[in-house]
Each structure stands twice: as structure tokens, then as C-alpha cells.
Amino acid sequence: MSGEETEYHSKDFDWEELRQRIEDDPTLRYHFLPFTHQSVSSSALDSQSWNHFHARHSTGKFFKERRYLFKEFPELASCEEHSKVLEVGCGNGSTALPILRGKENILVFACDCSSEALERATEIVYASNVVSAKSRFRPFCCDFSTCRFPEWLICDSCRETSLQKRNIFLSDVKRDLTDITSLKESDECCVGGVDYVTLIFTLSAVPLDRMSTAVTECFSVLKPGGLLFFRDYGLYDMTMLRFEADQRVGFREYKRSDGTRSYFFSLESARNLFLAAGFIEVELEYCCVKSVNRRKQKTMHRVWVHGKFQKPM
Ligand SMILES: C[S@@+](CC[C@H](N)C(=O)[O-])C[C@H]1O[C@@H](n2cnc3c(N)ncnc32)[C@H](O)[C@@H]1O
């Protein structure tokens, strides 16, 4: 097994034991106190914070492809030709690029609330050696917690008429099937919903009071039977415990000094959000990974939530 597989597929410790240990530690008690004065945040300020974040981390060093995605979500590897994925909160392309690389015909629509992020992602994808990256990667700006996804992504009213017209033309000139499928993927008509949504370390950045709107938006853009792949920070992840008391902005919700936010999901909080939006739970579990910082002689307990949810047929 490679280092990366070990990192993302092992269950190194029991989450319940970690919970017990942390909840018994008096120095960490402030993390569990009820929160009375929920802070209201503005969408424009949140996007600005993410813009600054991406401007600061514009070097290639910060970019890391999430190569484990096809192992965690094997449906991406076995999906039909010309499947459509929407990567929500694409950042610099860490999720979009491995998906484009892993499957030659897949189309990746990628949104982010930060224009800086979209520029970085586009540069990185275009500079890659991925086959037809330019035509298969479709970035657009959107804050999915306050705005609807664009109409062309969901709607397919113009699709049938435009396909009919093309089929007549194609039968005239006796084009083969390959040409038909490639024409089907042109920019000229609406997309008609996507087969998969990826929500990878993005929902935790959305303020808690806007999360249900954001998840409902993801539900609306999926085709019936489509899948949403979720991976995000889990409750009692080491990075949660590093936040100071004055960085709490809500229950299990924190703000970094640069203005970006992070929420830490329990299985229940993730389940409640997705089921309330209409999804069916397919998989939901904690991923618990122990890694050792040899230089500092410290063991780090990482907790992520892995989830797979389906829109009913
Ligand atoms: C931690 S990064 C994750 C990037 C990417 N999904 C990945 O796998 O690395 C979170 C991204 O979500 C974006 N984001 C935060 N809130 C958002 C919102 N409300 N709408 C769209 N994008 C958002 C940020 O700009 C940032 O690029």
C-alpha cells in the first residue's frame, strides 16, 4: 500500500474513544459550551476572505491533487462516458484535476465564490497534461449558499430541440456515433443537471445558518438518481482543538484570523443536513487517521467525515 492509500483508508483509532478523551479534558471544555450569540456573516465578506486566501497561496506548492478520490468514490471511475460532475468550491483544482485526469470523457463544471480560486484552478488545469482539459473543464463563479446555480446548468428545455435538429443534420451527412456524442457535449445548449456533485472540504467553510440552503442547491442541480460525494472536517479533528475560545463563532464553528471559517461535522449534523434536503444516505462514516510528526514527536489525530448521498430516482 502506498503512503497515500494508508493515509486515507485506514481506521487508525476509534472515534468514540477520542470523543471520550477530549470531552474529559477540562482544558478543552470551551469547545462544547452552548453558543448563544451566533454571528451573522456577509456573503461578500466571506468571498473576499477566500479571495485573499487564494491570492496568498498562489504558488504551486500549496496545490495538492486529491488522488484518493477514485478510491473513496469508485463510482467516478466506473461512470458512463460523458458524465457530468459539478465540483462545488473548487479552490485551486485539487479535486477537479484528478477527476479530469482519471476519466477521459468526463466533464467537470467547477464553481467557487472566489474569482482568484477560479483563476488558479484554470491555470493549473490548462497547464496540466490532461487530455482535452480546456474543453472538459468549465469554471464559473457562484456562492452556492446565497445564489442559485445558473439556469443553464439545471435546465434542459432547449436540449431536445437542439439535439433533434442535429440528428437530422447528422443522418444527412452520415456522421458516426462518436461525432454525435461529442456534439452533444457542446456549449450551445443547456446541461440538464449533473450526474455527480463533489463537496470536498467546502461545506465546512459555509456559515452554519446558510448550510441547508447550500445543500438544497446541490440537490436541485443533480439528475434523479445522481450522487453527491462529501468529505469534510469531522468533530474533534486535531485542527478543531487548536482553535482558541475567542475564535468560536458558533457551536462547532470557528473563524480563522484571515476571516475564513470552518465547521466540524458530527455524523448526525451531516446526516440531518442532507436528509432534510431530500437526499438518501448511501454511506456516512468517520475516517480516523493517526499521523506522526517525527520532528516534533507528536501524534496527530485527524478526523474526516466521508459521505455519499443520492437524489431519489
Ligand atoms: C478548502 S477549499 C476546498 C477546495 C476543493 N474542493 C478541494 O478539494 O481542495 C474550500 C473552497 O470553497 C470555496 N467556498 C467557500 N465558501 C463558498 C461558497 N459559499 N460558495 C462557493 N465556494 C465557496 C472557497 O473559496 C475555497 O476555494
GROMACS .gro file of C-alpha atoms and ligand atoms in nm:
model
  340
    1MET     CA    1   0.000   0.000   0.000
    2SER     CA    2   0.135   0.347  -0.087
    3GLY     CA    3   0.166   0.616   0.181
    4GLU     CA    4  -0.133   0.799   0.039
    5GLU     CA    5  -0.361   0.494   0.050
    6THR     CA    6  -0.260   0.429   0.408
    7GLU     CA    7  -0.334   0.788   0.491
    8TYR     CA    8  -0.685   0.791   0.354
    9HIS     CA    9  -0.816   0.441   0.402
   10SER     CA   10  -0.720   0.330   0.746
   11LYS     CA   11  -0.925   0.341   1.061
   12ASP     CA   12  -0.635   0.408   1.294
   13PHE     CA   13  -0.840   0.474   1.608
   14ASP     CA   14  -1.189   0.455   1.745
   15TRP     CA   15  -1.377   0.785   1.721
   16GLU     CA   16  -1.579   0.716   2.041
   17GLU     CA   17  -1.256   0.674   2.239
   18LEU     CA   18  -1.125   1.003   2.103
   19ARG     CA   19  -1.455   1.175   2.192
   20GLN     CA   20  -1.439   1.043   2.548
   21ARG     CA   21  -1.081   1.156   2.595
   22ILE     CA   22  -1.147   1.503   2.460
   23GLU     CA   23  -1.472   1.560   2.648
   24ASP     CA   24  -1.297   1.457   2.973
   25ASP     CA   25  -1.021   1.713   2.924
   26PRO     CA   26  -1.105   2.030   3.125
   27THR     CA   27  -0.871   2.245   2.914
   28LEU     CA   28  -1.089   2.177   2.608
   29ARG     CA   29  -1.423   2.240   2.776
   30TYR     CA   30  -1.483   2.574   2.597
   31HIS     CA   31  -1.535   2.385   2.268
   32PHE     CA   32  -1.854   2.222   2.396
   33LEU     CA   33  -2.023   2.515   2.564
   34PRO     CA   34  -2.357   2.611   2.410
   35PHE     CA   35  -2.337   2.913   2.186
   36THR     CA   36  -2.576   3.195   2.246
   37HIS     CA   37  -2.477   3.483   2.015
   38GLN     CA   38  -2.448   3.332   1.665
   39SER     CA   39  -2.255   3.576   1.443
   40VAL     CA   40  -2.418   3.677   1.118
   41SER     CA   41  -2.174   3.698   0.829
   42SER     CA   42  -2.198   3.864   0.491
   43SER     CA   43  -2.154   3.663   0.175
   44ALA     CA   44  -1.941   3.940   0.018
   45LEU     CA   45  -1.701   3.942   0.315
   46ASP     CA   46  -1.672   3.562   0.310
   47SER     CA   47  -1.587   3.564  -0.061
   48GLN     CA   48  -1.334   3.841  -0.004
   49SER     CA   49  -1.164   3.637   0.271
   50TRP     CA   50  -1.138   3.340   0.035
   51ASN     CA   51  -1.006   3.568  -0.242
   52HIS     CA   52  -0.727   3.687  -0.010
   53PHE     CA   53  -0.660   3.329   0.096
   54HIS     CA   54  -0.616   3.215  -0.265
   55ALA     CA   55  -0.406   3.519  -0.354
   56ARG     CA   56  -0.173   3.439  -0.061
   57HIS     CA   57  -0.148   3.072  -0.158
   58SER     CA   58  -0.100   3.122  -0.528
   59THR     CA   59   0.220   2.919  -0.556
   60GLY     CA   60   0.214   2.569  -0.695
   61LYS     CA   61   0.342   2.444  -0.358
   62PHE     CA   62   0.000   2.478  -0.199
   63PHE     CA   63  -0.168   2.275  -0.473
   64LYS     CA   64  -0.210   1.907  -0.395
   65GLU     CA   65  -0.413   1.671  -0.614
   66ARG     CA   66  -0.657   1.459  -0.417
   67ARG     CA   67  -0.552   1.136  -0.579
   68TYR     CA   68  -0.750   0.926  -0.331
   69LEU     CA   69  -1.086   1.041  -0.472
   70PHE     CA   70  -1.135   0.749  -0.709
   71LYS     CA   71  -1.070   0.508  -0.422
   72GLU     CA   72  -1.311   0.681  -0.188
   73PHE     CA   73  -1.572   0.730  -0.460
   74PRO     CA   74  -1.524   0.445  -0.711
   75GLU     CA   75  -1.841   0.549  -0.899
   76LEU     CA   76  -1.626   0.822  -1.057
   77ALA     CA   77  -1.404   0.555  -1.211
   78SER     CA   78  -1.689   0.342  -1.341
   79CYS     CA   79  -1.923   0.621  -1.453
   80GLU     CA   80  -2.072   0.638  -1.802
   81GLU     CA   81  -1.896   0.820  -2.085
   82HIS     CA   82  -1.962   1.195  -2.088
   83SER     CA   83  -2.087   1.200  -1.730
   84LYS     CA   84  -2.110   1.544  -1.575
   85VAL     CA   85  -1.964   1.641  -1.241
   86LEU     CA   86  -2.015   1.965  -1.051
   87GLU     CA   87  -1.724   2.035  -0.814
   88VAL     CA   88  -1.859   2.289  -0.564
   89GLY     CA   89  -1.598   2.520  -0.409
   90CYS     CA   90  -1.326   2.404  -0.646
   91GLY     CA   91  -1.043   2.609  -0.488
   92ASN     CA   92  -0.729   2.570  -0.697
   93GLY     CA   93  -0.849   2.250  -0.861
   94SER     CA   94  -0.726   1.983  -0.617
   95THR     CA   95  -1.041   1.779  -0.676
   96ALA     CA   96  -1.128   1.885  -1.033
   97LEU     CA   97  -0.789   1.792  -1.182
   98PRO     CA   98  -0.771   1.429  -1.062
   99ILE     CA   99  -1.129   1.373  -1.184
  100LEU     CA  100  -1.044   1.510  -1.530
  101ARG     CA  101  -0.727   1.304  -1.532
  102GLY     CA  102  -0.893   0.985  -1.413
  103LYS     CA  103  -1.163   0.970  -1.676
  104GLU     CA  104  -1.107   1.095  -2.031
  105ASN     CA  105  -1.466   1.179  -2.123
  106ILE     CA  106  -1.592   1.327  -1.801
  107LEU     CA  107  -1.698   1.694  -1.798
  108VAL     CA  108  -1.622   1.894  -1.485
  109PHE     CA  109  -1.820   2.207  -1.405
  110ALA     CA  110  -1.646   2.385  -1.121
  111CYS     CA  111  -1.771   2.677  -0.916
  112ASP     CA  112  -1.622   2.888  -0.642
  113CYS     CA  113  -1.722   3.213  -0.471
  114SER     CA  114  -1.364   3.336  -0.519
  115SER     CA  115  -1.254   3.464  -0.860
  116GLU     CA  116  -0.890   3.418  -0.751
  117ALA     CA  117  -0.958   3.048  -0.689
  118LEU     CA  118  -1.115   3.008  -1.031
  119GLU     CA  119  -0.816   3.173  -1.198
  120ARG     CA  120  -0.572   2.946  -1.012
  121ALA     CA  121  -0.775   2.636  -1.094
  122THR     CA  122  -0.799   2.730  -1.462
  123GLU     CA  123  -0.424   2.796  -1.485
  124ILE     CA  124  -0.343   2.464  -1.317
  125VAL     CA  125  -0.588   2.258  -1.524
  126TYR     CA  126  -0.481   2.421  -1.852
  127ALA     CA  127  -0.112   2.372  -1.772
  128SER     CA  128  -0.168   2.002  -1.697
  129ASN     CA  129  -0.112   1.722  -1.944
  130VAL     CA  130  -0.474   1.608  -1.911
  131VAL     CA  131  -0.647   1.516  -2.238
  132SER     CA  132  -0.882   1.793  -2.370
  133ALA     CA  133  -0.865   1.971  -2.035
  134LYS     CA  134  -0.968   2.303  -2.189
  135SER     CA  135  -1.295   2.176  -2.329
  136ARG     CA  136  -1.382   1.950  -2.036
  137PHE     CA  137  -1.323   2.198  -1.754
  138ARG     CA  138  -1.598   2.461  -1.714
  139PRO     CA  139  -1.533   2.704  -1.427
  140PHE     CA  140  -1.788   2.964  -1.311
  141CYS     CA  141  -1.829   3.199  -1.016
  142CYS     CA  142  -2.109   3.129  -0.767
  143ASP     CA  143  -2.171   3.149  -0.392
  144PHE     CA  144  -2.397   2.848  -0.362
  145SER     CA  145  -2.508   2.945  -0.011
  146THR     CA  146  -2.677   3.265  -0.127
  147CYS     CA  147  -2.734   3.224  -0.505
  148ARG     CA  148  -2.894   2.964  -0.725
  149PHE     CA  149  -2.671   2.770  -0.961
  150PRO     CA  150  -2.703   2.915  -1.313
  151GLU     CA  151  -3.015   2.816  -1.501
  152TRP     CA  152  -2.818   2.665  -1.793
  153LEU     CA  153  -2.669   2.405  -1.558
  154ILE     CA  154  -3.002   2.270  -1.438
  155CYS     CA  155  -3.237   2.331  -1.728
  156ASP     CA  156  -3.257   2.118  -2.043
  157SER     CA  157  -3.558   2.269  -2.220
  158CYS     CA  158  -3.353   2.372  -2.524
  159ARG     CA  159  -3.164   2.044  -2.531
  160GLU     CA  160  -3.419   1.822  -2.702
  161THR     CA  161  -3.495   2.062  -2.987
  162SER     CA  162  -3.130   2.130  -3.049
  163LEU     CA  163  -3.048   1.756  -3.046
  164GLN     CA  164  -3.334   1.683  -3.286
  165LYS     CA  165  -3.203   1.944  -3.528
  166ARG     CA  166  -2.854   1.796  -3.504
  167ASN     CA  167  -2.972   1.438  -3.553
  168ILE     CA  168  -3.146   1.534  -3.877
  169PHE     CA  169  -2.830   1.706  -3.995
  170LEU     CA  170  -2.612   1.416  -3.885
  171SER     CA  171  -2.820   1.149  -4.057
  172ASP     CA  172  -2.795   1.356  -4.377
  173VAL     CA  173  -2.421   1.358  -4.377
  174LYS     CA  174  -2.395   1.006  -4.224
  175ARG     CA  175  -2.176   1.104  -3.930
  176ASP     CA  176  -2.085   0.825  -3.694
  177LEU     CA  177  -2.190   0.783  -3.332
  178THR     CA  178  -1.874   0.931  -3.188
  179ASP     CA  179  -1.942   1.261  -3.359
  180ILE     CA  180  -2.294   1.265  -3.222
  181THR     CA  181  -2.179   1.221  -2.864
  182SER     CA  182  -1.912   1.485  -2.895
  183LEU     CA  183  -2.162   1.730  -3.043
  184LYS     CA  184  -2.398   1.656  -2.756
  185GLU     CA  185  -2.139   1.799  -2.523
  186SER     CA  186  -2.103   2.134  -2.699
  187ASP     CA  187  -2.162   2.463  -2.518
  188GLU     CA  188  -2.462   2.556  -2.722
  189CYS     CA  189  -2.744   2.414  -2.515
  190CYS     CA  190  -2.832   2.371  -2.151
  191VAL     CA  191  -2.669   2.099  -1.943
  192GLY     CA  192  -2.981   1.939  -1.794
  193GLY     CA  193  -2.841   1.869  -1.449
  194VAL     CA  194  -2.532   1.679  -1.340
  195ASP     CA  195  -2.468   1.313  -1.257
  196TYR     CA  196  -2.240   1.384  -0.961
  197VAL     CA  197  -2.174   1.667  -0.718
  198THR     CA  198  -1.847   1.677  -0.526
  199LEU     CA  199  -1.846   1.871  -0.200
  200ILE     CA  200  -1.493   1.827  -0.074
  201PHE     CA  201  -1.386   2.046   0.221
  202THR     CA  202  -1.625   2.318   0.105
  203LEU     CA  203  -1.940   2.290   0.317
  204SER     CA  204  -1.739   2.346   0.637
  205ALA     CA  205  -1.648   2.690   0.500
  206VAL     CA  206  -2.014   2.794   0.469
  207PRO     CA  207  -2.172   2.964   0.774
  208LEU     CA  208  -2.395   2.719   0.961
  209ASP     CA  209  -2.709   2.927   0.908
  210ARG     CA  210  -2.666   2.902   0.529
  211MET     CA  211  -2.570   2.536   0.507
  212SER     CA  212  -2.917   2.397   0.449
  213THR     CA  213  -2.977   2.638   0.157
  214ALA     CA  214  -2.640   2.534   0.013
  215VAL     CA  215  -2.716   2.161   0.038
  216THR     CA  216  -3.063   2.211  -0.113
  217GLU     CA  217  -2.898   2.388  -0.406
  218CYS     CA  218  -2.674   2.083  -0.461
  219PHE     CA  219  -2.982   1.861  -0.454
  220SER     CA  220  -3.157   2.073  -0.718
  221VAL     CA  221  -2.869   2.054  -0.967
  222LEU     CA  222  -2.843   1.672  -0.959
  223LYS     CA  223  -3.031   1.448  -1.202
  224PRO     CA  224  -3.266   1.197  -1.033
  225GLY     CA  225  -3.052   0.908  -0.906
  226GLY     CA  226  -2.742   1.131  -0.907
  227LEU     CA  227  -2.484   1.108  -0.628
  228LEU     CA  228  -2.325   1.366  -0.403
  229PHE     CA  229  -1.978   1.286  -0.271
  230PHE     CA  230  -1.896   1.451   0.060
  231ARG     CA  231  -1.572   1.478   0.252
  232ASP     CA  232  -1.507   1.735   0.521
  233TYR     CA  233  -1.371   1.810   0.869
  234GLY     CA  234  -1.503   1.580   1.140
  235LEU     CA  235  -1.585   1.659   1.501
  236TYR     CA  236  -1.274   1.655   1.726
  237ASP     CA  237  -1.033   1.670   1.437
  238MET     CA  238  -0.699   1.797   1.564
  239THR     CA  239  -0.746   2.128   1.378
  240MET     CA  240  -1.069   2.197   1.572
  241LEU     CA  241  -0.894   2.159   1.907
  242ARG     CA  242  -0.629   2.411   1.805
  243PHE     CA  243  -0.883   2.696   1.782
  244GLU     CA  244  -0.885   2.935   2.079
  245ALA     CA  245  -1.205   3.021   2.268
  246ASP     CA  246  -1.228   3.366   2.105
  247GLN     CA  247  -1.225   3.210   1.758
  248ARG     CA  248  -1.558   3.037   1.818
  249VAL     CA  249  -1.833   3.198   1.610
  250GLY     CA  250  -2.099   2.932   1.663
  251PHE     CA  251  -2.145   2.581   1.801
  252ARG     CA  252  -1.860   2.375   1.647
  253GLU     CA  253  -1.795   2.672   1.417
  254TYR     CA  254  -1.474   2.879   1.414
  255LYS     CA  255  -1.323   3.173   1.228
  256ARG     CA  256  -0.954   3.185   1.137
  257SER     CA  257  -0.757   3.508   1.166
  258ASP     CA  258  -0.783   3.551   0.786
  259GLY     CA  259  -1.165   3.558   0.804
  260THR     CA  260  -1.227   3.210   0.656
  261ARG     CA  261  -1.449   2.975   0.855
  262SER     CA  262  -1.452   2.613   0.949
  263TYR     CA  263  -1.730   2.397   1.090
  264PHE     CA  264  -1.667   2.045   1.224
  265PHE     CA  265  -1.929   1.784   1.136
  266SER     CA  266  -2.060   1.504   1.350
  267LEU     CA  267  -2.226   1.221   1.160
  268GLU     CA  268  -2.559   1.344   1.297
  269SER     CA  269  -2.514   1.704   1.183
  270ALA     CA  270  -2.414   1.591   0.832
  271ARG     CA  271  -2.699   1.337   0.818
  272ASN     CA  272  -2.957   1.595   0.929
  273LEU     CA  273  -2.850   1.845   0.664
  274PHE     CA  274  -2.852   1.603   0.370
  275LEU     CA  275  -3.167   1.415   0.464
  276ALA     CA  276  -3.359   1.740   0.523
  277ALA     CA  277  -3.270   1.845   0.167
  278GLY     CA  278  -3.425   1.522   0.030
  279PHE     CA  279  -3.114   1.304  -0.011
  280ILE     CA  280  -3.094   0.931   0.069
  281GLU     CA  281  -2.793   0.827   0.279
  282VAL     CA  282  -2.574   0.572   0.100
  283GLU     CA  283  -2.258   0.591   0.313
  284LEU     CA  284  -2.165   0.802   0.614
  285GLU     CA  285  -1.874   0.741   0.848
  286TYR     CA  286  -1.583   0.893   1.031
  287CYS     CA  287  -1.243   0.847   0.878
  288CYS     CA  288  -0.989   0.845   1.162
  289VAL     CA  289  -0.622   0.873   1.076
  290LYS     CA  290  -0.327   0.889   1.313
  291SER     CA  291  -0.019   1.055   1.173
  292VAL     CA  292   0.307   1.120   1.348
  293ASN     CA  293   0.512   1.436   1.321
  294ARG     CA  294   0.855   1.282   1.378
  295ARG     CA  295   1.033   1.616   1.411
  296LYS     CA  296   0.803   1.736   1.691
  297GLN     CA  297   0.748   1.384   1.825
  298LYS     CA  298   0.374   1.445   1.821
  299THR     CA  299   0.087   1.218   1.724
  300MET     CA  300  -0.194   1.390   1.537
  301HIS     CA  301  -0.547   1.256   1.534
  302ARG     CA  302  -0.721   1.356   1.212
  303VAL     CA  303  -1.096   1.308   1.175
  304TRP     CA  304  -1.283   1.350   0.849
  305VAL     CA  305  -1.640   1.272   0.759
  306HIS     CA  306  -1.690   1.062   0.448
  307GLY     CA  307  -2.038   1.060   0.297
  308LYS     CA  308  -2.223   0.953  -0.013
  309PHE     CA  309  -2.581   1.071  -0.070
  310GLN     CA  310  -2.825   1.003  -0.351
  311LYS     CA  311  -3.108   1.206  -0.504
  312PRO     CA  312  -3.410   0.972  -0.527
  313MET     CA  313  -3.500   0.846  -0.875
  314LIG     C1  314  -1.082   2.423   0.148
  314LIG     S1  315  -1.120   2.477  -0.013
  314LIG     C2  316  -1.161   2.322  -0.092
  314LIG     C3  317  -1.127   2.323  -0.239
  314LIG     C4  318  -1.152   2.194  -0.316
  314LIG     N1  319  -1.287   2.149  -0.308
  314LIG     C5  320  -1.058   2.084  -0.278
  314LIG     O1  321  -1.093   1.969  -0.285
  314LIG     O2  322  -0.944   2.115  -0.242
  314LIG     C6  323  -1.281   2.549   0.005
  314LIG     C7  324  -1.322   2.628  -0.118
  314LIG     O3  325  -1.460   2.663  -0.107
  314LIG     C8  326  -1.478   2.794  -0.155
  314LIG     N2  327  -1.601   2.845  -0.092
  314LIG     C9  328  -1.620   2.881   0.037
  314LIG     N3  329  -1.747   2.920   0.055
  314LIG    C10  330  -1.809   2.910  -0.065
  314LIG    C11  331  -1.941   2.939  -0.110
  314LIG     N4  332  -2.033   2.984  -0.024
  314LIG     N5  333  -1.973   2.918  -0.241
  314LIG    C12  334  -1.877   2.870  -0.326
  314LIG     N6  335  -1.750   2.843  -0.289
  314LIG    C13  336  -1.717   2.862  -0.160
  314LIG    C14  337  -1.351   2.868  -0.115
  314LIG     O4  338  -1.324   2.980  -0.195
  314LIG    C15  339  -1.246   2.759  -0.132
  314LIG     O5  340  -1.189   2.766  -0.260
   0.00000   0.00000   0.00000
